[in-house]
mmCIF file of C-alpha atoms in Angstrom:
data_model
loop_
_atom_site.group_PDB
_atom_site.id
_atom_site.type_symbol
_atom_site.label_atom_id
_atom_site.label_comp_id
_atom_site.label_asym_id
_atom_site.label_seq_id
_atom_site.Cartn_x
_atom_site.Cartn_y
_atom_site.Cartn_z
ATOM 1 C CA MET A 1 -8.500 -14.668 0.098
ATOM 2 C CA ALA A 2 -5.527 -14.585 2.401
ATOM 3 C CA LEU A 3 -5.277 -10.817 2.282
ATOM 4 C CA PRO A 4 -8.298 -8.861 3.460
ATOM 5 C CA LEU A 5 -7.229 -5.889 1.347
ATOM 6 C CA PRO A 6 -8.308 -5.618 -2.283
ATOM 7 C CA PRO A 7 -5.541 -5.547 -4.911
ATOM 8 C CA GLY A 8 -3.887 -2.209 -5.430
ATOM 9 C CA LEU A 9 -2.956 0.518 -3.003
ATOM 10 C CA THR A 10 -5.207 1.953 -0.337
ATOM 11 C CA PRO A 11 -5.660 5.731 -0.100
ATOM 12 C CA PRO A 12 -3.351 6.112 2.946
ATOM 13 C CA GLU A 13 -0.614 4.222 1.088
ATOM 14 C CA ILE A 14 -0.927 6.518 -1.900
ATOM 15 C CA ALA A 15 -0.799 9.543 0.361
ATOM 16 C CA PHE A 16 2.365 8.120 1.889
ATOM 17 C CA LEU A 17 3.964 7.776 -1.549
ATOM 18 C CA CYS A 18 2.893 11.310 -2.337
ATOM 19 C CA GLU A 19 5.022 12.631 0.539
ATOM 20 C CA MET A 20 8.075 12.024 -1.646
ATOM 21 C CA GLU A 21 7.023 14.889 -3.913
ATOM 22 C CA LEU A 22 9.164 17.992 -3.833
ATOM 23 C CA VAL A 23 7.460 21.191 -2.722
ATOM 24 C CA THR A 24 8.816 24.702 -2.383
ATOM 25 C CA VAL A 25 9.125 26.156 1.104
ATOM 26 C CA ILE A 26 10.023 29.617 2.369
ATOM 27 C CA PRO A 27 12.040 28.935 5.527
ATOM 28 C CA ARG A 28 11.774 31.133 8.580
ATOM 29 C CA GLN A 29 14.868 29.714 10.285
ATOM 30 C CA ARG A 30 18.283 28.682 9.140
ATOM 31 C CA LEU A 31 18.869 24.984 8.725
ATOM 32 C CA GLU A 32 21.941 23.264 7.381
ATOM 33 C CA GLY A 33 21.486 20.555 4.774
ATOM 34 C CA LEU A 34 20.461 17.187 6.159
ATOM 35 C CA ASP A 35 22.032 13.943 4.981
ATOM 36 C CA LEU A 36 19.030 11.748 4.271
ATOM 37 C CA LEU A 37 18.687 8.447 2.469
ATOM 38 C CA GLY A 38 17.202 10.232 -0.501
ATOM 39 C CA GLY A 39 20.166 12.600 -0.741
ATOM 40 C CA ARG A 40 21.237 15.833 0.891
ATOM 41 C CA THR A 41 18.535 18.421 1.359
ATOM 42 C CA PRO A 42 19.404 21.975 0.350
ATOM 43 C CA PRO A 43 20.493 24.246 3.215
ATOM 44 C CA LEU A 44 17.767 26.673 4.275
ATOM 45 C CA HIS A 45 18.511 30.373 4.457
ATOM 46 C CA PRO A 46 15.454 32.354 5.523
ATOM 47 C CA PRO A 47 14.457 34.568 2.640
ATOM 48 C CA GLN A 48 15.436 32.074 -0.053
ATOM 49 C CA ARG A 49 13.077 29.450 -1.355
ATOM 50 C CA ALA A 50 14.139 25.815 -1.318
ATOM 51 C CA ASN A 51 12.667 22.556 -2.596
ATOM 52 C CA LEU A 52 12.102 19.898 0.060
ATOM 53 C CA PRO A 53 10.245 16.594 0.120
ATOM 54 C CA LEU A 54 6.660 17.039 1.226
ATOM 55 C CA TRP A 55 7.048 15.102 4.478
ATOM 56 C CA LEU A 56 9.928 17.323 5.617
ATOM 57 C CA ALA A 57 8.093 20.435 4.555
ATOM 58 C CA LEU A 58 5.055 19.335 6.569
ATOM 59 C CA LEU A 59 7.244 18.717 9.591
ATOM 60 C CA LEU A 60 8.806 22.170 9.373
ATOM 61 C CA LYS A 61 5.409 23.705 8.757
ATOM 62 C CA ARG A 62 3.971 22.133 11.899
ATOM 63 C CA GLN A 63 6.903 23.456 13.900
ATOM 64 C CA ARG A 64 6.334 26.890 12.331
ATOM 65 C CA ARG A 65 9.826 26.911 10.894
ATOM 66 C CA ALA A 66 8.726 27.278 7.280
ATOM 67 C CA ASN A 67 5.861 28.256 5.033
ATOM 68 C CA ILE A 68 4.870 26.088 2.097
ATOM 69 C CA LEU A 69 4.413 27.757 -1.250
ATOM 70 C CA PRO A 70 1.514 26.024 -3.030
ATOM 71 C CA PRO A 71 2.346 24.885 -6.582
ATOM 72 C CA PRO A 72 1.052 27.125 -9.365
ATOM 73 C CA TRP A 73 -1.579 24.638 -10.544
ATOM 74 C CA LEU A 74 -3.178 24.774 -7.096
ATOM 75 C CA SER A 75 -4.289 28.385 -7.490
ATOM 76 C CA PRO A 76 -7.959 29.177 -8.167
ATOM 77 C CA PRO A 77 -7.455 30.579 -11.697
ATOM 78 C CA ALA A 78 -5.332 27.616 -12.777
ATOM 79 C CA LEU A 79 -7.777 25.101 -11.304
ATOM 80 C CA ALA A 80 -10.703 26.903 -12.906
ATOM 81 C CA ALA A 81 -8.966 26.753 -16.295
ATOM 82 C CA ILE A 82 -8.265 23.038 -15.929
ATOM 83 C CA LEU A 83 -11.821 22.430 -14.792
ATOM 84 C CA GLU A 84 -13.081 24.251 -17.864
ATOM 85 C CA LEU A 85 -10.903 22.059 -20.060
ATOM 86 C CA GLU A 86 -12.005 18.857 -18.369
ATOM 87 C CA SER A 87 -15.700 19.569 -18.544
ATOM 88 C CA THR A 88 -15.692 20.576 -22.204
ATOM 89 C CA ALA A 89 -13.238 17.985 -23.468
ATOM 90 C CA HIS A 90 -14.445 14.857 -25.193
ATOM 91 C CA ALA A 91 -14.956 12.051 -22.704
ATOM 92 C CA ALA A 92 -12.133 9.950 -24.100
ATOM 93 C CA ALA A 93 -9.592 12.776 -24.223
ATOM 94 C CA PRO A 94 -7.154 12.213 -21.374
ATOM 95 C CA PRO A 95 -6.476 15.136 -19.055
ATOM 96 C CA ARG A 96 -3.066 16.602 -19.548
ATOM 97 C CA LEU A 97 -0.012 15.909 -17.435
ATOM 98 C CA PRO A 98 3.278 17.763 -17.530
ATOM 99 C CA LEU A 99 5.761 16.037 -19.776
ATOM 100 C CA ALA A 100 9.267 15.250 -18.695
ATOM 101 C CA PRO A 101 11.749 17.827 -19.995
ATOM 102 C CA PRO A 102 13.001 16.834 -23.443
ATOM 103 C CA GLY A 103 16.369 15.164 -23.676
ATOM 104 C CA ILE A 104 16.185 13.131 -20.490
ATOM 105 C CA LEU A 105 14.481 9.834 -19.907
ATOM 106 C CA PRO A 106 10.923 10.128 -18.651
ATOM 107 C CA ILE A 107 11.209 9.795 -14.907
ATOM 108 C CA SER A 108 8.454 8.944 -12.511
ATOM 109 C CA PRO A 109 6.568 11.625 -10.589
ATOM 110 C CA PRO A 110 8.430 11.724 -7.249
ATOM 111 C CA PHE A 111 11.589 12.881 -9.009
ATOM 112 C CA LEU A 112 9.840 15.245 -11.370
ATOM 113 C CA PRO A 113 9.536 18.758 -9.894
ATOM 114 C CA SER A 114 5.841 18.879 -10.737
ATOM 115 C CA SER A 115 4.650 20.441 -7.490
ATOM 116 C CA THR A 116 7.313 23.075 -6.804
ATOM 117 C CA ALA A 117 6.764 26.782 -7.255
ATOM 118 C CA ASP A 118 8.050 26.697 -10.834
ATOM 119 C CA ALA A 119 5.911 23.791 -11.972
ATOM 120 C CA PRO A 120 3.703 24.263 -15.038
ATOM 121 C CA ARG A 121 0.400 25.828 -14.107
ATOM 122 C CA ASP A 122 -1.804 24.394 -16.822
ATOM 123 C CA ALA A 123 -1.605 20.697 -15.999
ATOM 124 C CA LEU A 124 -2.126 18.399 -13.035
ATOM 125 C CA PRO A 125 0.667 16.114 -11.823
ATOM 126 C CA TYR A 126 0.209 12.480 -10.871
ATOM 127 C CA HIS A 127 -0.349 13.165 -7.168
ATOM 128 C CA TRP A 128 -2.528 16.234 -7.569
ATOM 129 C CA LEU A 129 -5.441 15.064 -5.469
ATOM 130 C CA GLU A 130 -3.372 13.783 -2.548
ATOM 131 C CA LEU A 131 -0.997 16.741 -2.559
ATOM 132 C CA GLY A 132 -3.849 19.224 -2.749
ATOM 133 C CA GLU A 133 -5.725 17.606 0.129
ATOM 134 C CA ILE A 134 -2.607 17.346 2.301
ATOM 135 C CA LEU A 135 -1.609 20.961 1.689
ATOM 136 C CA LEU A 136 -5.121 22.242 2.273
ATOM 137 C CA GLU A 137 -5.249 20.386 5.530
ATOM 138 C CA ALA A 138 -1.761 21.176 6.869
ATOM 139 C CA ALA A 139 -1.000 24.550 5.350
ATOM 140 C CA SER A 140 -4.313 26.195 4.531
ATOM 141 C CA ASP A 141 -2.986 29.532 5.866
ATOM 142 C CA ASP A 142 -0.400 29.587 3.066
ATOM 143 C CA PHE A 143 -3.146 29.711 0.441
ATOM 144 C CA GLU A 144 -4.612 32.994 -0.640
ATOM 145 C CA ASP A 145 -8.095 31.594 -0.864
ATOM 146 C CA PRO A 146 -8.224 28.058 0.581
ATOM 147 C CA ASP A 147 -12.003 27.770 0.345
ATOM 148 C CA ALA A 148 -12.041 28.498 -3.371
ATOM 149 C CA VAL A 149 -9.240 25.984 -3.915
ATOM 150 C CA ARG A 150 -11.091 23.391 -1.895
ATOM 151 C CA ARG A 151 -14.276 23.933 -3.843
ATOM 152 C CA LEU A 152 -12.519 23.780 -7.211
ATOM 153 C CA MET A 153 -10.643 20.632 -6.207
ATOM 154 C CA ARG A 154 -13.898 18.940 -5.350
ATOM 155 C CA ASP A 155 -15.515 19.970 -8.629
ATOM 156 C CA LEU A 156 -12.488 18.849 -10.567
ATOM 157 C CA ARG A 157 -12.468 15.485 -8.878
ATOM 158 C CA GLU A 158 -16.145 14.936 -9.655
ATOM 159 C CA VAL A 159 -15.692 15.855 -13.304
ATOM 160 C CA ARG A 160 -12.644 13.655 -13.748
ATOM 161 C CA MET A 161 -14.252 10.654 -12.069
ATOM 162 C CA ALA A 162 -17.336 11.103 -14.240
ATOM 163 C CA ASN A 163 -15.089 11.162 -17.312
ATOM 164 C CA MET A 164 -13.445 7.959 -16.183
ATOM 165 C CA ARG A 165 -16.806 6.266 -15.722
ATOM 166 C CA LYS A 166 -17.944 7.416 -19.137
ATOM 167 C CA GLY A 167 -14.925 5.625 -20.559
ATOM 168 C CA VAL A 168 -16.513 2.327 -19.542
ATOM 169 C CA GLU A 169 -19.272 2.730 -22.103
ATOM 170 C CA VAL A 170 -16.827 3.154 -24.947
ATOM 171 C CA PHE A 171 -14.455 0.322 -24.174
ATOM 172 C CA ASP A 172 -12.362 -0.122 -27.259
ATOM 173 C CA ALA A 173 -11.881 -3.336 -29.198
ATOM 174 C CA GLN A 174 -8.867 -4.353 -27.130
ATOM 175 C CA GLY A 175 -11.036 -4.603 -24.038
ATOM 176 C CA GLY A 176 -8.952 -1.932 -22.355
ATOM 177 C CA LEU A 177 -9.445 1.555 -21.056
ATOM 178 C CA SER A 178 -6.826 4.232 -21.386
ATOM 179 C CA MET A 179 -5.993 5.597 -17.963
ATOM 180 C CA THR A 180 -3.480 8.116 -19.276
ATOM 181 C CA GLY A 181 -3.589 11.303 -17.315
ATOM 182 C CA PHE A 182 -5.357 10.000 -14.246
ATOM 183 C CA GLY A 183 -3.766 10.599 -10.868
ATOM 184 C CA GLY A 184 -2.697 8.015 -8.321
ATOM 185 C CA MET A 185 -5.726 8.407 -6.096
ATOM 186 C CA GLU A 186 -8.088 8.310 -9.048
ATOM 187 C CA VAL A 187 -6.560 5.105 -10.355
ATOM 188 C CA ALA A 188 -6.953 3.571 -6.915
ATOM 189 C CA GLU A 189 -10.556 4.648 -6.758
ATOM 190 C CA GLY A 190 -11.386 3.330 -10.197
ATOM 191 C CA ARG A 191 -9.385 0.121 -9.987
ATOM 192 C CA ALA A 192 -11.983 -2.149 -8.414
ATOM 193 C CA PHE A 193 -14.767 -0.974 -10.688
ATOM 194 C CA ILE A 194 -12.862 -0.936 -13.981
ATOM 195 C CA GLY A 195 -11.299 -4.307 -13.184
ATOM 196 C CA GLY A 196 -14.725 -5.695 -12.385
ATOM 197 C CA VAL A 197 -16.203 -4.487 -15.661
ATOM 198 C CA ILE A 198 -13.355 -5.894 -17.714
ATOM 199 C CA ASP A 199 -13.587 -9.184 -15.873
ATOM 200 C CA GLY A 200 -17.323 -9.391 -16.435
ATOM 201 C CA LEU A 201 -16.966 -8.632 -20.133
ATOM 202 C CA ARG A 202 -14.213 -11.183 -20.394
ATOM 203 C CA LYS A 203 -16.435 -13.877 -18.904
ATOM 204 C CA ILE A 204 -19.216 -13.084 -21.358
ATOM 205 C CA GLY A 205 -16.795 -13.072 -24.262
ATOM 206 C CA ALA A 206 -15.089 -16.265 -23.131
ATOM 207 C CA ALA A 207 -18.293 -18.255 -23.606
ATOM 208 C CA ARG A 208 -18.087 -17.646 -27.299
ATOM 209 C CA GLU A 209 -14.520 -18.815 -27.627
ATOM 210 C CA ARG A 210 -15.199 -22.046 -25.830
ATOM 211 C CA SER A 211 -18.498 -22.700 -27.562
ATOM 212 C CA GLY A 212 -17.157 -23.012 -31.051
ATOM 213 C CA ASP A 213 -14.592 -22.186 -33.646
ATOM 214 C CA GLY A 214 -12.638 -19.263 -32.408
ATOM 215 C CA ASP A 215 -10.971 -18.090 -35.597
ATOM 216 C CA GLN A 216 -13.437 -15.553 -36.905
ATOM 217 C CA ASP A 217 -14.575 -14.587 -33.433
ATOM 218 C CA ASP A 218 -11.444 -12.845 -32.287
ATOM 219 C CA GLN A 219 -12.087 -9.653 -34.206
ATOM 220 C CA ASP A 220 -15.520 -8.594 -33.079
ATOM 221 C CA ASN A 221 -15.320 -10.301 -29.740
ATOM 222 C CA GLY A 222 -13.020 -7.679 -28.329
ATOM 223 C CA PHE A 223 -11.098 -10.197 -26.278
ATOM 224 C CA PRO A 224 -8.231 -11.678 -28.234
ATOM 225 C CA SER A 225 -6.237 -14.664 -27.164
ATOM 226 C CA THR A 226 -4.612 -12.770 -24.313
ATOM 227 C CA ALA A 227 -7.807 -13.262 -22.328
ATOM 228 C CA ASP A 228 -6.376 -16.398 -20.756
ATOM 229 C CA ASP A 229 -3.233 -14.693 -19.496
ATOM 230 C CA TYR A 230 -5.411 -12.017 -18.058
ATOM 231 C CA ASP A 231 -7.477 -14.666 -16.325
ATOM 232 C CA ASP A 232 -4.471 -15.943 -14.435
ATOM 233 C CA GLU A 233 -3.748 -12.520 -13.076
ATOM 234 C CA MET A 234 -7.287 -11.836 -12.034
ATOM 235 C CA ASP A 235 -7.619 -15.059 -10.090
ATOM 236 C CA MET A 236 -4.783 -14.235 -7.797
ATOM 237 C CA MET B 1 -15.006 -21.200 -12.128
ATOM 238 C CA SER B 2 -13.788 -22.583 -8.873
ATOM 239 C CA TYR B 3 -15.080 -25.636 -7.070
ATOM 240 C CA TYR B 4 -15.720 -23.582 -3.959
ATOM 241 C CA ASP B 5 -17.186 -20.578 -5.740
ATOM 242 C CA ILE B 6 -20.618 -20.108 -4.231
ATOM 243 C CA ASP B 7 -21.784 -18.126 -7.255
ATOM 244 C CA ALA B 8 -20.826 -20.964 -9.566
ATOM 245 C CA ILE B 9 -22.790 -23.378 -7.397
ATOM 246 C CA LEU B 10 -25.833 -21.126 -7.361
ATOM 247 C CA THR B 11 -25.567 -20.695 -11.118
ATOM 248 C CA ASP B 12 -25.640 -24.439 -11.551
ATOM 249 C CA ALA B 13 -28.722 -24.668 -9.389
ATOM 250 C CA GLN B 14 -30.795 -22.507 -11.734
ATOM 251 C CA LYS B 15 -33.314 -24.374 -13.801
ATOM 252 C CA VAL B 16 -33.514 -24.881 -17.517
ATOM 253 C CA PRO B 17 -36.349 -26.501 -19.456
ATOM 254 C CA CYS B 18 -35.482 -30.013 -20.626
ATOM 255 C CA THR B 19 -37.379 -32.343 -22.907
ATOM 256 C CA PHE B 20 -37.006 -36.080 -22.358
ATOM 257 C CA GLU B 21 -36.288 -38.019 -25.531
ATOM 258 C CA LEU B 22 -36.871 -41.428 -23.995
ATOM 259 C CA THR B 23 -39.224 -42.905 -21.506
ATOM 260 C CA VAL B 24 -37.317 -43.448 -18.311
ATOM 261 C CA PRO B 25 -38.785 -45.883 -15.802
ATOM 262 C CA GLY B 26 -38.979 -44.664 -12.233
ATOM 263 C CA LEU B 27 -37.870 -41.133 -12.925
ATOM 264 C CA GLY B 28 -41.356 -39.663 -12.654
ATOM 265 C CA PHE B 29 -40.589 -38.041 -9.329
ATOM 266 C CA LEU B 30 -38.761 -35.296 -11.177
ATOM 267 C CA ASP B 31 -42.101 -34.246 -12.551
ATOM 268 C CA GLY B 32 -43.982 -34.622 -9.284
ATOM 269 C CA ASN B 33 -45.334 -38.002 -10.320
ATOM 270 C CA MET B 34 -44.079 -40.071 -7.430
ATOM 271 C CA ASP B 35 -44.110 -43.656 -8.570
ATOM 272 C CA GLY B 36 -44.586 -43.303 -12.301
ATOM 273 C CA ASP B 37 -42.247 -43.291 -15.245
ATOM 274 C CA MET B 38 -40.885 -40.246 -17.044
ATOM 275 C CA LYS B 39 -42.714 -40.215 -20.320
ATOM 276 C CA LYS B 40 -41.054 -39.459 -23.619
ATOM 277 C CA ASP B 41 -41.470 -35.829 -24.801
ATOM 278 C CA SER B 42 -42.382 -34.551 -21.370
ATOM 279 C CA LYS B 43 -40.968 -31.163 -20.455
ATOM 280 C CA VAL B 44 -39.396 -30.690 -17.032
ATOM 281 C CA GLU B 45 -37.445 -27.868 -15.448
ATOM 282 C CA LEU B 46 -34.168 -29.329 -14.224
ATOM 283 C CA PRO B 47 -31.204 -27.647 -12.578
ATOM 284 C CA ILE B 48 -28.295 -27.024 -14.931
ATOM 285 C CA TRP B 49 -26.003 -29.552 -13.292
ATOM 286 C CA LEU B 50 -28.528 -32.339 -13.817
ATOM 287 C CA GLY B 51 -29.687 -31.258 -17.242
ATOM 288 C CA GLU B 52 -26.115 -30.968 -18.443
ATOM 289 C CA MET B 53 -25.247 -34.500 -17.359
ATOM 290 C CA LEU B 54 -28.386 -35.989 -18.882
ATOM 291 C CA SER B 55 -27.920 -34.206 -22.166
ATOM 292 C CA LEU B 56 -24.298 -35.281 -22.347
ATOM 293 C CA SER B 57 -25.177 -38.960 -22.474
ATOM 294 C CA GLU B 58 -25.121 -38.870 -26.246
ATOM 295 C CA MET B 59 -21.391 -39.188 -25.875
ATOM 296 C CA MET B 60 -21.962 -42.857 -25.160
ATOM 297 C CA ASN B 61 -23.245 -43.448 -28.664
ATOM 298 C CA THR B 62 -26.861 -43.483 -27.618
ATOM 299 C CA ASP B 63 -29.508 -40.918 -28.130
ATOM 300 C CA SER B 64 -29.328 -37.993 -25.796
ATOM 301 C CA LEU B 65 -31.573 -38.534 -22.817
ATOM 302 C CA VAL B 66 -32.829 -34.974 -22.748
ATOM 303 C CA THR B 67 -32.495 -31.915 -24.906
ATOM 304 C CA LEU B 68 -32.029 -28.544 -23.306
ATOM 305 C CA SER B 69 -33.888 -25.506 -24.428
ATOM 306 C CA ILE B 70 -33.518 -21.876 -23.599
ATOM 307 C CA PRO B 71 -35.003 -20.749 -20.278
ATOM 308 C CA SER B 72 -37.477 -17.898 -20.454
ATOM 309 C CA ALA B 73 -34.966 -15.612 -18.712
ATOM 310 C CA LEU B 74 -32.833 -15.764 -21.850
ATOM 311 C CA GLY B 75 -35.685 -15.865 -24.309
ATOM 312 C CA PRO B 76 -36.155 -13.537 -27.267
ATOM 313 C CA ARG B 77 -38.532 -11.305 -25.324
ATOM 314 C CA VAL B 78 -35.863 -10.513 -22.754
ATOM 315 C CA PHE B 79 -33.229 -9.941 -25.396
ATOM 316 C CA ASN B 80 -35.479 -7.605 -27.337
ATOM 317 C CA ALA B 81 -36.064 -5.640 -24.163
ATOM 318 C CA LEU B 82 -32.317 -5.516 -23.526
ATOM 319 C CA LYS B 83 -31.712 -4.268 -27.040
ATOM 320 C CA ALA B 84 -34.304 -1.544 -26.575
ATOM 321 C CA ASP B 85 -33.003 -0.291 -23.227
ATOM 322 C CA PRO B 86 -30.660 -2.318 -21.020
ATOM 323 C CA ARG B 87 -31.245 -0.048 -18.047
ATOM 324 C CA THR B 88 -34.897 -0.779 -17.493
ATOM 325 C CA VAL B 89 -34.787 -4.572 -17.382
ATOM 326 C CA ASP B 90 -35.010 -6.188 -13.959
ATOM 327 C CA LEU B 91 -32.358 -8.876 -14.415
ATOM 328 C CA ARG B 92 -32.636 -10.100 -10.866
ATOM 329 C CA ALA B 93 -36.271 -11.054 -11.327
ATOM 330 C CA LEU B 94 -35.275 -13.081 -14.399
ATOM 331 C CA ALA B 95 -32.337 -14.890 -12.827
ATOM 332 C CA SER B 96 -30.233 -13.982 -9.829
ATOM 333 C CA HIS B 97 -27.078 -14.939 -11.728
ATOM 334 C CA PHE B 98 -28.197 -13.707 -15.102
ATOM 335 C CA TYR B 99 -24.840 -13.313 -16.857
ATOM 336 C CA ASN B 100 -23.436 -16.501 -15.369
ATOM 337 C CA LEU B 101 -26.510 -18.405 -16.486
ATOM 338 C CA ALA B 102 -26.205 -17.002 -19.982
ATOM 339 C CA THR B 103 -22.515 -17.830 -20.336
ATOM 340 C CA ARG B 104 -23.040 -21.259 -18.814
ATOM 341 C CA LEU B 105 -25.730 -22.096 -21.334
ATOM 342 C CA LEU B 106 -23.709 -20.731 -24.222
ATOM 343 C CA GLU B 107 -20.916 -23.088 -23.276
ATOM 344 C CA MET B 108 -23.244 -26.057 -23.471
ATOM 345 C CA TYR B 109 -25.019 -27.390 -26.456
ATOM 346 C CA VAL B 110 -28.502 -25.985 -26.482
ATOM 347 C CA GLU B 111 -30.838 -27.160 -29.169
ATOM 348 C CA ASP B 112 -32.559 -24.057 -30.428
ATOM 349 C CA ILE B 113 -29.604 -21.694 -30.756
ATOM 350 C CA ASN B 114 -27.476 -21.638 -33.864
ATOM 351 C CA LYS B 115 -24.106 -19.962 -34.316
ATOM 352 C CA SER B 116 -25.301 -16.584 -35.512
ATOM 353 C CA GLU B 117 -27.867 -16.326 -32.757
ATOM 354 C CA GLU B 118 -25.145 -17.138 -30.304
ATOM 355 C CA GLN B 119 -22.958 -14.325 -31.614
ATOM 356 C CA GLU B 120 -25.894 -11.991 -31.370
ATOM 357 C CA MET B 121 -26.612 -13.040 -27.784
ATOM 358 C CA ILE B 122 -23.037 -12.406 -26.710
ATOM 359 C CA ARG B 123 -23.045 -9.043 -28.397
ATOM 360 C CA VAL B 124 -26.254 -7.990 -26.670
ATOM 361 C CA LEU B 125 -24.992 -9.297 -23.326
ATOM 362 C CA SER B 126 -21.740 -7.339 -23.594
ATOM 363 C CA GLU B 127 -23.557 -4.162 -24.586
ATOM 364 C CA THR B 128 -26.006 -4.635 -21.728
ATOM 365 C CA PHE B 129 -23.256 -5.186 -19.221
ATOM 366 C CA LYS B 130 -21.365 -2.100 -20.352
ATOM 367 C CA ALA B 131 -24.391 0.157 -20.393
ATOM 368 C CA ARG B 132 -25.523 -1.003 -16.977
ATOM 369 C CA ALA B 133 -22.015 -0.789 -15.526
ATOM 370 C CA ALA B 134 -21.901 2.922 -16.339
ATOM 371 C CA VAL B 135 -25.154 3.485 -14.466
ATOM 372 C CA ILE B 136 -23.940 1.338 -11.572
ATOM 373 C CA ALA B 137 -20.822 3.489 -11.232
ATOM 374 C CA ASP B 138 -22.886 6.646 -11.193
ATOM 375 C CA GLN B 139 -25.192 5.252 -8.543
ATOM 376 C CA ALA B 140 -22.303 3.980 -6.429
ATOM 377 C CA ASN B 141 -20.811 7.461 -6.320
ATOM 378 C CA ASN B 142 -24.084 9.195 -5.663
ATOM 379 C CA VAL B 143 -25.322 8.629 -2.152
ATOM 380 C CA ARG B 144 -28.777 9.973 -2.773
ATOM 381 C CA GLY B 145 -29.245 7.895 -5.890
ATOM 382 C CA THR B 146 -29.302 4.628 -3.971
ATOM 383 C CA LEU B 147 -32.287 5.758 -1.955
ATOM 384 C CA GLY B 148 -34.228 7.823 -4.445
ATOM 385 C CA GLU B 149 -34.878 7.205 -8.089
ATOM 386 C CA GLY B 150 -32.002 4.733 -8.381
ATOM 387 C CA ALA B 151 -33.511 2.253 -5.936
ATOM 388 C CA ASP B 152 -35.570 0.448 -8.561
ATOM 389 C CA PHE B 153 -32.617 0.010 -10.847
ATOM 390 C CA LEU B 154 -30.381 -1.252 -8.058
ATOM 391 C CA ARG B 155 -32.953 -3.803 -6.989
ATOM 392 C CA GLY B 156 -32.826 -5.257 -10.490
ATOM 393 C CA LEU B 157 -29.088 -5.910 -10.507
ATOM 394 C CA ASP B 158 -27.888 -9.459 -10.927
ATOM 395 C CA GLU B 159 -25.255 -10.889 -8.608
ATOM 396 C CA ASN B 160 -22.252 -9.889 -10.758
ATOM 397 C CA GLU B 161 -23.534 -6.364 -10.974
ATOM 398 C CA ARG B 162 -24.083 -6.204 -7.247
ATOM 399 C CA GLN B 163 -20.451 -7.109 -6.678
ATOM 400 C CA LEU B 164 -19.499 -4.395 -9.135
ATOM 401 C CA PHE B 165 -21.624 -1.877 -7.291
ATOM 402 C CA ARG B 166 -20.074 -2.894 -4.023
ATOM 403 C CA ALA B 167 -16.535 -2.570 -5.406
ATOM 404 C CA ALA B 168 -17.210 0.877 -6.839
ATOM 405 C CA HIS B 169 -18.913 2.015 -3.669
ATOM 406 C CA ASP B 170 -16.219 0.712 -1.341
ATOM 407 C CA SER B 171 -13.342 2.315 -3.207
ATOM 408 C CA ALA B 172 -15.141 5.671 -3.323
ATOM 409 C CA LYS B 173 -15.835 5.302 0.379
ATOM 410 C CA SER B 174 -12.219 4.583 1.281
ATOM 411 C CA VAL B 175 -11.055 7.718 -0.543
ATOM 412 C CA ARG B 176 -13.705 9.761 1.230
ATOM 413 C CA ALA B 177 -12.619 8.257 4.543
ATOM 414 C CA TRP B 178 -9.011 9.223 3.886
ATOM 415 C CA VAL B 179 -9.993 12.816 3.088
ATOM 416 C CA ALA B 180 -12.163 13.004 6.196
ATOM 417 C CA GLU B 181 -9.345 11.646 8.334
ATOM 418 C CA GLY B 182 -7.047 14.436 7.174
ATOM 419 C CA MET B 183 -9.690 16.987 8.105
ATOM 420 C CA LYS B 184 -10.080 15.539 11.572
ATOM 421 C CA LYS B 185 -6.367 15.631 12.362
ATOM 422 C CA LYS B 186 -6.292 19.342 11.789
#
C-alpha cells in the first residue's frame, strides 16, 4: 500500500500518452521543420496539410497558427455507423480496430497514422476516446457539427462499456476476458472492476484445489494451475 | 490471506455450528453455562478460528474434540435461492463476508459435505459471483441506480462485492473527472 494510486494508468496519464498521436493540420503560417526528440517535423506551408503530433498541433491551434482536421472516424456519419455496429453486434464480438498495413510488423498506436485525415473511417483507433475529447475541447470550431459528434461519442462510450460489462457474465473457461478492440481509456476504466471479478472468482475456485485432489478439477474449475502465478501478481 | 488483512480477521470471527464429541470439564462458559462442564453432543456456535483449532485435534491421534457443520448462511436453502436467482439474495444479511466464509469452510474439513456437494457449491458460488458482478458494474455506472431501485440490491452486497462496486465506481468517476476537467479549461 505504498502507492496511493491503483495499478494501471490514470486518465490524465492516458491522455498524455495520446498526445503522441499524429493528427493532420492545415497551417495558416509558414514554419520550418523542427528538430525534436521524436524526429523532424514536416515543414509547414500554408495551404498544404501536414501530419504533426497532437501536442504540437494543439499548441499551434491555441496560437491560431493552424487548424486541426478531425480524423474521418470522428465525423457524425462514421460514428453513427460504428455505433450501429456496436449496438447490434454480439456482446462478445470485439469492436474493430484498424489493422497495421500488411507487410510491416504490427506497430503500436502512436506510430500508426490512425488519426490523420487519411485514416480509415470505419474503425476506432486505440486512443479514440481521449483524442475525441481533446479535439472537441480544444478545436471544436474545426468540426462541422461538434454537438452531434459529442453526443455520438457519449452514446458510443456507453454502448462499448456496457458490452465490456456483459463480457463478465460469459467469462470463458480460461478465466480471462478478451479486451481486443477496447481503447486505452476504456481499459483503464474497466481494469479495477475486471481485475476484481477475476480475483474473486480465483479465490472461490482456489478453495476447491486446496480442499482435495486437484487432477479432475482443473477442467471445469476454469482456473488452471496458472492461478498461483496470477496470485503473485495480484498481491503486489 | 495476509496476517494483517482485516477482512481475513473478520472472516475468521464469523461463527459456525460445532458439536462437541467429548465432555470437556470447565468449558461450559462457551455455552453460557458459567461454571459447568461442556457436555458431549452439545451444539455451540464458535468462531471459525476456535472451531478450526478444536476440530484439528484429531491430528494428535485422539478423537476430534468438535465436528464442524455448515452454518445456516451456507445451507441448502440459501444455495437453492442462489440457483434460482442470484440477484435477489441478501448476502450481507447472511454473512458480511459471505464468499470468504464459504471458501474458508471449503478449505476445512466439514462433516456433512462430500466431494460432489463441494463441487456443486463452488459452481454455484462462481455463477452467483459472476451474475452479481454484472449487476454491480451496471449500478456503479448508473448514478440514479444507487439511490432508486438499485438500493435494495446494493444493501445486500457482501464485503468483496462492496469493494468491487467501489473499484468500478471510482474508475468511472476518475474518467468523468478527466473529461470534466478538459471542459473547464476551455
